[in-house]
């Protein structure tokens, strides 16, 4: 059984509308399967499961590749992820003071969708295999993380999972379930550059083990991580738009005009009925 999730994240822009309609799920012919071909190391050695890495002592035998996109790379680092005076992350997922992988780009040469590739050791398992890892996309201009299952014989990589957009200013955990494979296969993780400042993409605590992923455990962890206390007062401050955001400067006046906390009046909004409010 497979569980499919559709996630949409809007940007701080009045034109960032999104819509989904007419969803159909059917089995496609093999010739139409969505696959992506990625390069892989020439020497493949089969590793024993489980595979665990928190990057405290290095890359754990994982391989990185930046030959196709020399302006982007996975780099092991520790400490904070910040832009100017703003801090996105204060440390790694494991202890808060350890190491993790971060997508590093050469801002002078990097282009949108430039990527860094991380190869986990190749495995062979006739049982279900579960990949779990921690990641952070803590900026509204963060890039993309994609997980591929690659056949070591063919070199074809099938996209298994993708995360993009703003996922909150903290580490999150996720999983990917792999079906039994009679041929050796390799998990490949790619990080994509968004082309904007504040593109923070990080990885930590990667585990690859035999077995079925515990979906309920991840749901409990997700709920615990997103639980917040209710405010003690009935009012909250007005939304403040960051004038250094990716919105074009000519829209800054409109964004300022759009800000309203409805404390004293309707500002520039007009109420048509109980369900519709229009901004003039």
PDB file of C-alpha atoms in Angstrom:
ATOM      1  CA  UNK A   1       0.000   0.000   0.000  1.00  0.00           C
ATOM      2  CA  UNK A   2       1.297   3.452  -0.908  1.00  0.00           C
ATOM      3  CA  UNK A   3       0.281   6.771   0.591  1.00  0.00           C
ATOM      4  CA  UNK A   4       0.395   9.797  -1.712  1.00  0.00           C
ATOM      5  CA  UNK A   5       0.567  13.314  -0.284  1.00  0.00           C
ATOM      6  CA  UNK A   6       0.051  16.566  -2.185  1.00  0.00           C
ATOM      7  CA  UNK A   7       1.588  19.595  -0.501  1.00  0.00           C
ATOM      8  CA  UNK A   8       1.318  23.216  -1.640  1.00  0.00           C
ATOM      9  CA  UNK A   9       3.171  26.173  -0.156  1.00  0.00           C
ATOM     10  CA  UNK A  10       2.407  29.774  -1.141  1.00  0.00           C
ATOM     11  CA  UNK A  11       4.917  32.589  -1.233  1.00  0.00           C
ATOM     12  CA  UNK A  12       4.717  36.114   0.175  1.00  0.00           C
ATOM     13  CA  UNK A  13       3.242  37.463  -3.036  1.00  0.00           C
ATOM     14  CA  UNK A  14      -0.313  38.372  -4.072  1.00  0.00           C
ATOM     15  CA  UNK A  15       0.042  36.283  -7.235  1.00  0.00           C
ATOM     16  CA  UNK A  16       0.985  33.012  -5.503  1.00  0.00           C
ATOM     17  CA  UNK A  17      -2.417  31.336  -5.919  1.00  0.00           C
ATOM     18  CA  UNK A  18      -2.430  27.538  -6.178  1.00  0.00           C
ATOM     19  CA  UNK A  19      -5.177  25.084  -7.124  1.00  0.00           C
ATOM     20  CA  UNK A  20      -5.665  21.318  -7.463  1.00  0.00           C
ATOM     21  CA  UNK A  21      -8.518  19.636  -9.329  1.00  0.00           C
ATOM     22  CA  UNK A  22      -9.555  16.413 -11.089  1.00  0.00           C
ATOM     23  CA  UNK A  23      -7.067  14.022  -9.471  1.00  0.00           C
ATOM     24  CA  UNK A  24      -6.818  10.621 -11.159  1.00  0.00           C
ATOM     25  CA  UNK A  25      -4.574   7.732 -10.093  1.00  0.00           C
ATOM     26  CA  UNK A  26      -3.906   4.919 -12.548  1.00  0.00           C
ATOM     27  CA  UNK A  27      -1.105   2.582 -13.502  1.00  0.00           C
ATOM     28  CA  UNK A  28       0.921   3.893 -16.415  1.00  0.00           C
ATOM     29  CA  UNK A  29       2.663   1.780 -19.075  1.00  0.00           C
ATOM     30  CA  UNK A  30       6.335   1.143 -18.352  1.00  0.00           C
ATOM     31  CA  UNK A  31       7.288   3.438 -21.231  1.00  0.00           C
ATOM     32  CA  UNK A  32       5.546   6.350 -19.499  1.00  0.00           C
ATOM     33  CA  UNK A  33       6.915   5.817 -15.987  1.00  0.00           C
ATOM     34  CA  UNK A  34       8.414   9.010 -14.593  1.00  0.00           C
ATOM     35  CA  UNK A  35      12.125   8.381 -14.355  1.00  0.00           C
ATOM     36  CA  UNK A  36      15.190  10.540 -14.162  1.00  0.00           C
ATOM     37  CA  UNK A  37      18.676   9.473 -15.107  1.00  0.00           C
ATOM     38  CA  UNK A  38      21.485  10.576 -12.841  1.00  0.00           C
ATOM     39  CA  UNK A  39      25.175   9.834 -12.948  1.00  0.00           C
ATOM     40  CA  UNK A  40      26.534   7.372 -10.422  1.00  0.00           C
ATOM     41  CA  UNK A  41      29.987   6.374  -9.245  1.00  0.00           C
ATOM     42  CA  UNK A  42      31.717   3.871 -11.522  1.00  0.00           C
ATOM     43  CA  UNK A  43      32.628   1.480  -8.690  1.00  0.00           C
ATOM     44  CA  UNK A  44      29.660  -0.061  -6.875  1.00  0.00           C
ATOM     45  CA  UNK A  45      30.164  -2.002  -3.648  1.00  0.00           C
ATOM     46  CA  UNK A  46      27.256  -3.623  -1.830  1.00  0.00           C
ATOM     47  CA  UNK A  47      26.905  -2.463   1.776  1.00  0.00           C
ATOM     48  CA  UNK A  48      25.282  -4.327   4.648  1.00  0.00           C
ATOM     49  CA  UNK A  49      22.193  -2.954   6.393  1.00  0.00           C
ATOM     50  CA  UNK A  50      21.524  -1.054   8.562  1.00  0.00           C
ATOM     51  CA  UNK A  51      23.260   2.133   7.397  1.00  0.00           C
ATOM     52  CA  UNK A  52      23.341   4.993   9.901  1.00  0.00           C
ATOM     53  CA  UNK A  53      25.000   8.388   9.686  1.00  0.00           C
ATOM     54  CA  UNK A  54      24.747  11.536  11.802  1.00  0.00           C
ATOM     55  CA  UNK A  55      27.833  13.115  10.150  1.00  0.00           C
ATOM     56  CA  UNK A  56      29.628  13.557  13.466  1.00  0.00           C
ATOM     57  CA  UNK A  57      32.700  11.665  12.226  1.00  0.00           C
ATOM     58  CA  UNK A  58      32.561  12.427   8.522  1.00  0.00           C
ATOM     59  CA  UNK A  59      30.445  11.294   5.565  1.00  0.00           C
ATOM     60  CA  UNK A  60      30.116   7.647   6.707  1.00  0.00           C
ATOM     61  CA  UNK A  61      31.239   6.364   3.322  1.00  0.00           C
ATOM     62  CA  UNK A  62      28.610   8.377   1.445  1.00  0.00           C
ATOM     63  CA  UNK A  63      29.785   9.894  -1.828  1.00  0.00           C
ATOM     64  CA  UNK A  64      29.117  13.422  -3.101  1.00  0.00           C
ATOM     65  CA  UNK A  65      29.209  14.518  -6.719  1.00  0.00           C
ATOM     66  CA  UNK A  66      29.390  18.076  -8.052  1.00  0.00           C
ATOM     67  CA  UNK A  67      30.975  17.314 -11.438  1.00  0.00           C
ATOM     68  CA  UNK A  68      27.907  18.448 -13.405  1.00  0.00           C
ATOM     69  CA  UNK A  69      27.196  21.489 -11.207  1.00  0.00           C
ATOM     70  CA  UNK A  70      30.484  22.714  -9.785  1.00  0.00           C
ATOM     71  CA  UNK A  71      28.797  25.756  -8.195  1.00  0.00           C
ATOM     72  CA  UNK A  72      26.784  23.606  -5.751  1.00  0.00           C
ATOM     73  CA  UNK A  73      27.946  20.996  -3.236  1.00  0.00           C
ATOM     74  CA  UNK A  74      26.973  19.142  -0.071  1.00  0.00           C
ATOM     75  CA  UNK A  75      29.295  20.357   2.671  1.00  0.00           C
ATOM     76  CA  UNK A  76      29.612  19.003   6.200  1.00  0.00           C
ATOM     77  CA  UNK A  77      29.373  21.834   8.701  1.00  0.00           C
ATOM     78  CA  UNK A  78      28.267  22.757  12.209  1.00  0.00           C
ATOM     79  CA  UNK A  79      26.800  25.820  13.879  1.00  0.00           C
ATOM     80  CA  UNK A  80      24.151  28.141  12.523  1.00  0.00           C
ATOM     81  CA  UNK A  81      22.580  28.776   9.127  1.00  0.00           C
ATOM     82  CA  UNK A  82      22.000  32.502   8.796  1.00  0.00           C
ATOM     83  CA  UNK A  83      21.555  35.389   6.392  1.00  0.00           C
ATOM     84  CA  UNK A  84      22.751  38.734   7.707  1.00  0.00           C
ATOM     85  CA  UNK A  85      21.364  39.103  11.220  1.00  0.00           C
ATOM     86  CA  UNK A  86      18.645  36.485  10.694  1.00  0.00           C
ATOM     87  CA  UNK A  87      19.282  32.923  11.902  1.00  0.00           C
ATOM     88  CA  UNK A  88      17.463  30.055  10.169  1.00  0.00           C
ATOM     89  CA  UNK A  89      19.015  27.165  12.143  1.00  0.00           C
ATOM     90  CA  UNK A  90      20.997  27.145  15.370  1.00  0.00           C
ATOM     91  CA  UNK A  91      22.617  23.718  15.101  1.00  0.00           C
ATOM     92  CA  UNK A  92      22.308  20.142  13.918  1.00  0.00           C
ATOM     93  CA  UNK A  93      19.374  17.801  14.520  1.00  0.00           C
ATOM     94  CA  UNK A  94      21.279  15.259  16.617  1.00  0.00           C
ATOM     95  CA  UNK A  95      22.563  17.314  19.545  1.00  0.00           C
ATOM     96  CA  UNK A  96      22.304  20.949  18.489  1.00  0.00           C
ATOM     97  CA  UNK A  97      26.090  21.241  18.575  1.00  0.00           C
ATOM     98  CA  UNK A  98      27.151  18.552  16.104  1.00  0.00           C
ATOM     99  CA  UNK A  99      27.566  18.326  12.341  1.00  0.00           C
ATOM    100  CA  UNK A 100      25.159  18.116   9.411  1.00  0.00           C
ATOM    101  CA  UNK A 101      25.168  18.447   5.622  1.00  0.00           C
ATOM    102  CA  UNK A 102      24.370  21.798   4.048  1.00  0.00           C
ATOM    103  CA  UNK A 103      23.864  22.789   0.415  1.00  0.00           C
ATOM    104  CA  UNK A 104      26.604  25.317  -0.322  1.00  0.00           C
ATOM    105  CA  UNK A 105      26.599  27.365  -3.536  1.00  0.00           C
ATOM    106  CA  UNK A 106      28.905  29.813  -5.237  1.00  0.00           C
ATOM    107  CA  UNK A 107      26.516  32.770  -5.430  1.00  0.00           C
ATOM    108  CA  UNK A 108      28.495  34.405  -8.255  1.00  0.00           C
ATOM    109  CA  UNK A 109      28.214  31.380 -10.555  1.00  0.00           C
ATOM    110  CA  UNK A 110      25.247  29.343  -9.304  1.00  0.00           C
ATOM    111  CA  UNK A 111      22.036  29.285 -11.338  1.00  0.00           C
ATOM    112  CA  UNK A 112      18.505  28.245 -10.404  1.00  0.00           C
ATOM    113  CA  UNK A 113      18.198  24.423 -10.171  1.00  0.00           C
ATOM    114  CA  UNK A 114      21.948  23.864  -9.815  1.00  0.00           C
ATOM    115  CA  UNK A 115      22.220  20.823  -7.578  1.00  0.00           C
ATOM    116  CA  UNK A 116      24.439  18.729  -5.335  1.00  0.00           C
ATOM    117  CA  UNK A 117      24.179  14.927  -5.250  1.00  0.00           C
ATOM    118  CA  UNK A 118      24.673  12.569  -2.299  1.00  0.00           C
ATOM    119  CA  UNK A 119      25.043   8.823  -2.950  1.00  0.00           C
ATOM    120  CA  UNK A 120      24.290   6.383  -0.150  1.00  0.00           C
ATOM    121  CA  UNK A 121      26.094   3.011  -0.362  1.00  0.00           C
ATOM    122  CA  UNK A 122      24.464   0.531  -2.739  1.00  0.00           C
ATOM    123  CA  UNK A 123      22.393  -2.213  -1.107  1.00  0.00           C
ATOM    124  CA  UNK A 124      20.655  -5.431  -2.115  1.00  0.00           C
ATOM    125  CA  UNK A 125      17.604  -6.505  -0.112  1.00  0.00           C
ATOM    126  CA  UNK A 126      14.671  -8.760  -0.943  1.00  0.00           C
ATOM    127  CA  UNK A 127      12.749  -7.212   1.951  1.00  0.00           C
ATOM    128  CA  UNK A 128      11.104  -3.830   2.373  1.00  0.00           C
ATOM    129  CA  UNK A 129      13.619  -1.092   3.162  1.00  0.00           C
ATOM    130  CA  UNK A 130      12.954   2.151   5.051  1.00  0.00           C
ATOM    131  CA  UNK A 131      14.924   5.370   4.681  1.00  0.00           C
ATOM    132  CA  UNK A 132      14.536   7.972   7.425  1.00  0.00           C
ATOM    133  CA  UNK A 133      16.342  11.277   7.707  1.00  0.00           C
ATOM    134  CA  UNK A 134      16.111  14.749   9.167  1.00  0.00           C
ATOM    135  CA  UNK A 135      15.988  17.801   6.927  1.00  0.00           C
ATOM    136  CA  UNK A 136      15.444  21.527   7.169  1.00  0.00           C
ATOM    137  CA  UNK A 137      13.949  23.945   4.638  1.00  0.00           C
ATOM    138  CA  UNK A 138      13.625  26.895   7.047  1.00  0.00           C
ATOM    139  CA  UNK A 139      13.416  29.774   4.574  1.00  0.00           C
ATOM    140  CA  UNK A 140      10.704  30.976   2.198  1.00  0.00           C
ATOM    141  CA  UNK A 141      13.438  30.898  -0.452  1.00  0.00           C
ATOM    142  CA  UNK A 142      14.735  27.425   0.446  1.00  0.00           C
ATOM    143  CA  UNK A 143      15.465  25.068  -2.406  1.00  0.00           C
ATOM    144  CA  UNK A 144      14.311  21.509  -3.117  1.00  0.00           C
ATOM    145  CA  UNK A 145      15.235  18.048  -1.815  1.00  0.00           C
ATOM    146  CA  UNK A 146      14.607  15.026  -4.038  1.00  0.00           C
ATOM    147  CA  UNK A 147      15.043  11.346  -3.187  1.00  0.00           C
ATOM    148  CA  UNK A 148      15.743   8.846  -5.998  1.00  0.00           C
ATOM    149  CA  UNK A 149      15.932   5.074  -6.140  1.00  0.00           C
ATOM    150  CA  UNK A 150      18.644   4.194  -8.637  1.00  0.00           C
ATOM    151  CA  UNK A 151      19.235   0.821 -10.260  1.00  0.00           C
ATOM    152  CA  UNK A 152      22.965   0.175 -10.240  1.00  0.00           C
ATOM    153  CA  UNK A 153      22.769  -1.922 -13.422  1.00  0.00           C
ATOM    154  CA  UNK A 154      20.756   0.517 -15.553  1.00  0.00           C
ATOM    155  CA  UNK A 155      21.664   3.834 -13.916  1.00  0.00           C
ATOM    156  CA  UNK A 156      18.004   4.944 -14.179  1.00  0.00           C
ATOM    157  CA  UNK A 157      16.722   6.821 -11.142  1.00  0.00           C
ATOM    158  CA  UNK A 158      13.045   6.912 -10.132  1.00  0.00           C
ATOM    159  CA  UNK A 159      11.871   9.909  -8.130  1.00  0.00           C
ATOM    160  CA  UNK A 160      10.503   8.681  -4.779  1.00  0.00           C
ATOM    161  CA  UNK A 161       9.920  11.868  -2.790  1.00  0.00           C
ATOM    162  CA  UNK A 162      10.283  15.633  -3.109  1.00  0.00           C
ATOM    163  CA  UNK A 163      10.210  18.409  -0.513  1.00  0.00           C
ATOM    164  CA  UNK A 164      10.252  22.107  -1.359  1.00  0.00           C
ATOM    165  CA  UNK A 165       9.147  25.482  -0.047  1.00  0.00           C
ATOM    166  CA  UNK A 166       8.962  26.632   3.554  1.00  0.00           C
ATOM    167  CA  UNK A 167       8.768  23.813   6.118  1.00  0.00           C
ATOM    168  CA  UNK A 168       9.249  25.840   9.282  1.00  0.00           C
ATOM    169  CA  UNK A 169      12.310  27.169  11.157  1.00  0.00           C
ATOM    170  CA  UNK A 170      13.377  23.817  12.601  1.00  0.00           C
ATOM    171  CA  UNK A 171      14.429  20.274  11.749  1.00  0.00           C
ATOM    172  CA  UNK A 172      11.829  17.793  10.537  1.00  0.00           C
ATOM    173  CA  UNK A 173      11.952  14.032  10.054  1.00  0.00           C
ATOM    174  CA  UNK A 174      10.538  12.112   7.119  1.00  0.00           C
ATOM    175  CA  UNK A 175      10.727   8.661   5.527  1.00  0.00           C
ATOM    176  CA  UNK A 176      10.724   6.889   2.172  1.00  0.00           C
ATOM    177  CA  UNK A 177       9.566   3.278   1.801  1.00  0.00           C
ATOM    178  CA  UNK A 178      11.364   1.118  -0.758  1.00  0.00           C
ATOM    179  CA  UNK A 179       9.987  -2.138  -2.137  1.00  0.00           C
ATOM    180  CA  UNK A 180      12.095  -5.317  -2.279  1.00  0.00           C
ATOM    181  CA  UNK A 181      14.660  -5.258  -5.056  1.00  0.00           C
ATOM    182  CA  UNK A 182      16.351  -8.253  -6.645  1.00  0.00           C
ATOM    183  CA  UNK A 183      19.048  -6.101  -8.214  1.00  0.00           C
ATOM    184  CA  UNK A 184      21.351  -3.806  -6.257  1.00  0.00           C
ATOM    185  CA  UNK A 185      19.890  -0.350  -5.775  1.00  0.00           C
ATOM    186  CA  UNK A 186      21.202   2.940  -4.487  1.00  0.00           C
ATOM    187  CA  UNK A 187      19.485   5.825  -2.739  1.00  0.00           C
ATOM    188  CA  UNK A 188      20.442   9.227  -4.148  1.00  0.00           C
ATOM    189  CA  UNK A 189      19.594  12.518  -2.426  1.00  0.00           C
ATOM    190  CA  UNK A 190      19.796  15.757  -4.410  1.00  0.00           C
ATOM    191  CA  UNK A 191      19.597  19.319  -3.109  1.00  0.00           C
ATOM    192  CA  UNK A 192      18.570  22.078  -5.531  1.00  0.00           C
ATOM    193  CA  UNK A 193      19.483  25.758  -5.377  1.00  0.00           C
ATOM    194  CA  UNK A 194      16.504  28.145  -5.540  1.00  0.00           C
ATOM    195  CA  UNK A 195      18.507  30.982  -7.075  1.00  0.00           C
ATOM    196  CA  UNK A 196      17.766  33.355  -4.187  1.00  0.00           C
ATOM    197  CA  UNK A 197      19.444  34.430  -0.938  1.00  0.00           C
ATOM    198  CA  UNK A 198      18.276  32.425   2.043  1.00  0.00           C
ATOM    199  CA  UNK A 199      18.337  29.136   0.126  1.00  0.00           C
ATOM    200  CA  UNK A 200      18.900  26.851   3.126  1.00  0.00           C
ATOM    201  CA  UNK A 201      18.847  23.081   2.466  1.00  0.00           C
ATOM    202  CA  UNK A 202      20.240  20.732   5.129  1.00  0.00           C
ATOM    203  CA  UNK A 203      20.331  16.992   5.935  1.00  0.00           C
ATOM    204  CA  UNK A 204      21.112  15.030   9.094  1.00  0.00           C
ATOM    205  CA  UNK A 205      20.602  11.659  10.822  1.00  0.00           C
ATOM    206  CA  UNK A 206      20.225   9.393   7.778  1.00  0.00           C
ATOM    207  CA  UNK A 207      19.147   5.808   8.496  1.00  0.00           C
ATOM    208  CA  UNK A 208      18.496   3.010   5.996  1.00  0.00           C
ATOM    209  CA  UNK A 209      17.172  -0.226   7.515  1.00  0.00           C
ATOM    210  CA  UNK A 210      15.223  -3.311   6.504  1.00  0.00           C
ATOM    211  CA  UNK A 211      11.548  -3.211   7.420  1.00  0.00           C
ATOM    212  CA  UNK A 212       8.351  -1.207   7.001  1.00  0.00           C
ATOM    213  CA  UNK A 213       8.446   2.457   8.016  1.00  0.00           C
ATOM    214  CA  UNK A 214       6.437   3.240  11.160  1.00  0.00           C
ATOM    215  CA  UNK A 215       4.034   5.835   9.706  1.00  0.00           C
ATOM    216  CA  UNK A 216       2.210   6.330  13.010  1.00  0.00           C
ATOM    217  CA  UNK A 217       5.449   7.155  14.790  1.00  0.00           C
ATOM    218  CA  UNK A 218       6.197   9.894  12.252  1.00  0.00           C
ATOM    219  CA  UNK A 219       2.677  11.289  12.644  1.00  0.00           C
ATOM    220  CA  UNK A 220       3.103  11.447  16.419  1.00  0.00           C
ATOM    221  CA  UNK A 221       6.502  13.118  16.040  1.00  0.00           C
ATOM    222  CA  UNK A 222       5.106  15.624  13.535  1.00  0.00           C
ATOM    223  CA  UNK A 223       2.189  16.579  15.785  1.00  0.00           C
ATOM    224  CA  UNK A 224       4.487  17.004  18.782  1.00  0.00           C
ATOM    225  CA  UNK A 225       6.858  19.201  16.808  1.00  0.00           C
ATOM    226  CA  UNK A 226       4.112  21.487  15.519  1.00  0.00           C
ATOM    227  CA  UNK A 227       2.153  21.880  18.777  1.00  0.00           C
ATOM    228  CA  UNK A 228       2.123  25.483  20.003  1.00  0.00           C
ATOM    229  CA  UNK A 229       0.497  27.109  23.016  1.00  0.00           C
ATOM    230  CA  UNK A 230      -2.521  29.348  22.532  1.00  0.00           C
ATOM    231  CA  UNK A 231      -1.949  33.100  22.972  1.00  0.00           C
ATOM    232  CA  UNK A 232      -2.969  34.506  26.342  1.00  0.00           C
ATOM    233  CA  UNK A 233      -4.666  37.543  24.769  1.00  0.00           C
ATOM    234  CA  UNK A 234      -7.389  37.760  22.135  1.00  0.00           C
ATOM    235  CA  UNK A 235      -5.463  40.135  19.897  1.00  0.00           C
ATOM    236  CA  UNK A 236      -2.286  39.706  17.880  1.00  0.00           C
ATOM    237  CA  UNK A 237       0.058  42.107  16.162  1.00  0.00           C
ATOM    238  CA  UNK A 238      -0.404  43.051  12.524  1.00  0.00           C
ATOM    239  CA  UNK A 239       1.464  41.158   9.822  1.00  0.00           C
ATOM    240  CA  UNK A 240       4.740  42.880   8.950  1.00  0.00           C
ATOM    241  CA  UNK A 241       5.916  42.438   5.367  1.00  0.00           C
ATOM    242  CA  UNK A 242       9.651  42.119   4.938  1.00  0.00           C
ATOM    243  CA  UNK A 243      10.719  44.694   2.349  1.00  0.00           C
ATOM    244  CA  UNK A 244      13.794  42.593   1.578  1.00  0.00           C
ATOM    245  CA  UNK A 245      11.663  39.666   0.429  1.00  0.00           C
ATOM    246  CA  UNK A 246      11.703  38.291  -3.106  1.00  0.00           C
ATOM    247  CA  UNK A 247       8.693  40.406  -4.099  1.00  0.00           C
ATOM    248  CA  UNK A 248       9.608  43.094  -6.672  1.00  0.00           C
ATOM    249  CA  UNK A 249      10.144  46.531  -5.135  1.00  0.00           C
ATOM    250  CA  UNK A 250       7.278  48.081  -7.094  1.00  0.00           C
ATOM    251  CA  UNK A 251       4.858  45.953  -5.059  1.00  0.00           C
ATOM    252  CA  UNK A 252       6.111  47.099  -1.656  1.00  0.00           C
ATOM    253  CA  UNK A 253       3.538  49.904  -1.491  1.00  0.00           C
ATOM    254  CA  UNK A 254       0.710  47.501  -2.247  1.00  0.00           C
ATOM    255  CA  UNK A 255       1.944  45.052   0.387  1.00  0.00           C
ATOM    256  CA  UNK A 256       2.098  47.793   3.007  1.00  0.00           C
ATOM    257  CA  UNK A 257      -1.412  48.910   2.043  1.00  0.00           C
ATOM    258  CA  UNK A 258      -2.608  45.321   2.414  1.00  0.00           C
ATOM    259  CA  UNK A 259      -1.500  45.063   6.045  1.00  0.00           C
ATOM    260  CA  UNK A 260      -4.393  45.289   8.514  1.00  0.00           C
ATOM    261  CA  UNK A 261      -4.969  43.971  12.042  1.00  0.00           C
ATOM    262  CA  UNK A 262      -8.687  44.985  12.101  1.00  0.00           C
ATOM    263  CA  UNK A 263      -8.259  46.429  15.609  1.00  0.00           C
ATOM    264  CA  UNK A 264     -10.098  49.716  15.004  1.00  0.00           C
ATOM    265  CA  UNK A 265     -11.729  49.375  11.569  1.00  0.00           C
ATOM    266  CA  UNK A 266     -11.703  47.494   8.258  1.00  0.00           C
ATOM    267  CA  UNK A 267      -8.775  49.600   6.893  1.00  0.00           C
ATOM    268  CA  UNK A 268      -9.154  49.543   3.083  1.00  0.00           C
ATOM    269  CA  UNK A 269     -11.266  46.383   3.050  1.00  0.00           C
ATOM    270  CA  UNK A 270     -14.996  46.254   2.267  1.00  0.00           C
ATOM    271  CA  UNK A 271     -17.247  43.526   3.641  1.00  0.00           C
ATOM    272  CA  UNK A 272     -19.807  42.267   1.089  1.00  0.00           C
ATOM    273  CA  UNK A 273     -21.287  39.535   3.273  1.00  0.00           C
ATOM    274  CA  UNK A 274     -20.159  37.211   6.031  1.00  0.00           C
ATOM    275  CA  UNK A 275     -17.911  35.269   3.661  1.00  0.00           C
ATOM    276  CA  UNK A 276     -16.302  37.833   1.334  1.00  0.00           C
ATOM    277  CA  UNK A 277     -13.941  40.728   2.064  1.00  0.00           C
ATOM    278  CA  UNK A 278     -12.529  42.852  -0.761  1.00  0.00           C
ATOM    279  CA  UNK A 279      -9.406  45.058  -0.682  1.00  0.00           C
ATOM    280  CA  UNK A 280      -9.672  48.252  -2.737  1.00  0.00           C
TER     281      UNK A 280
END
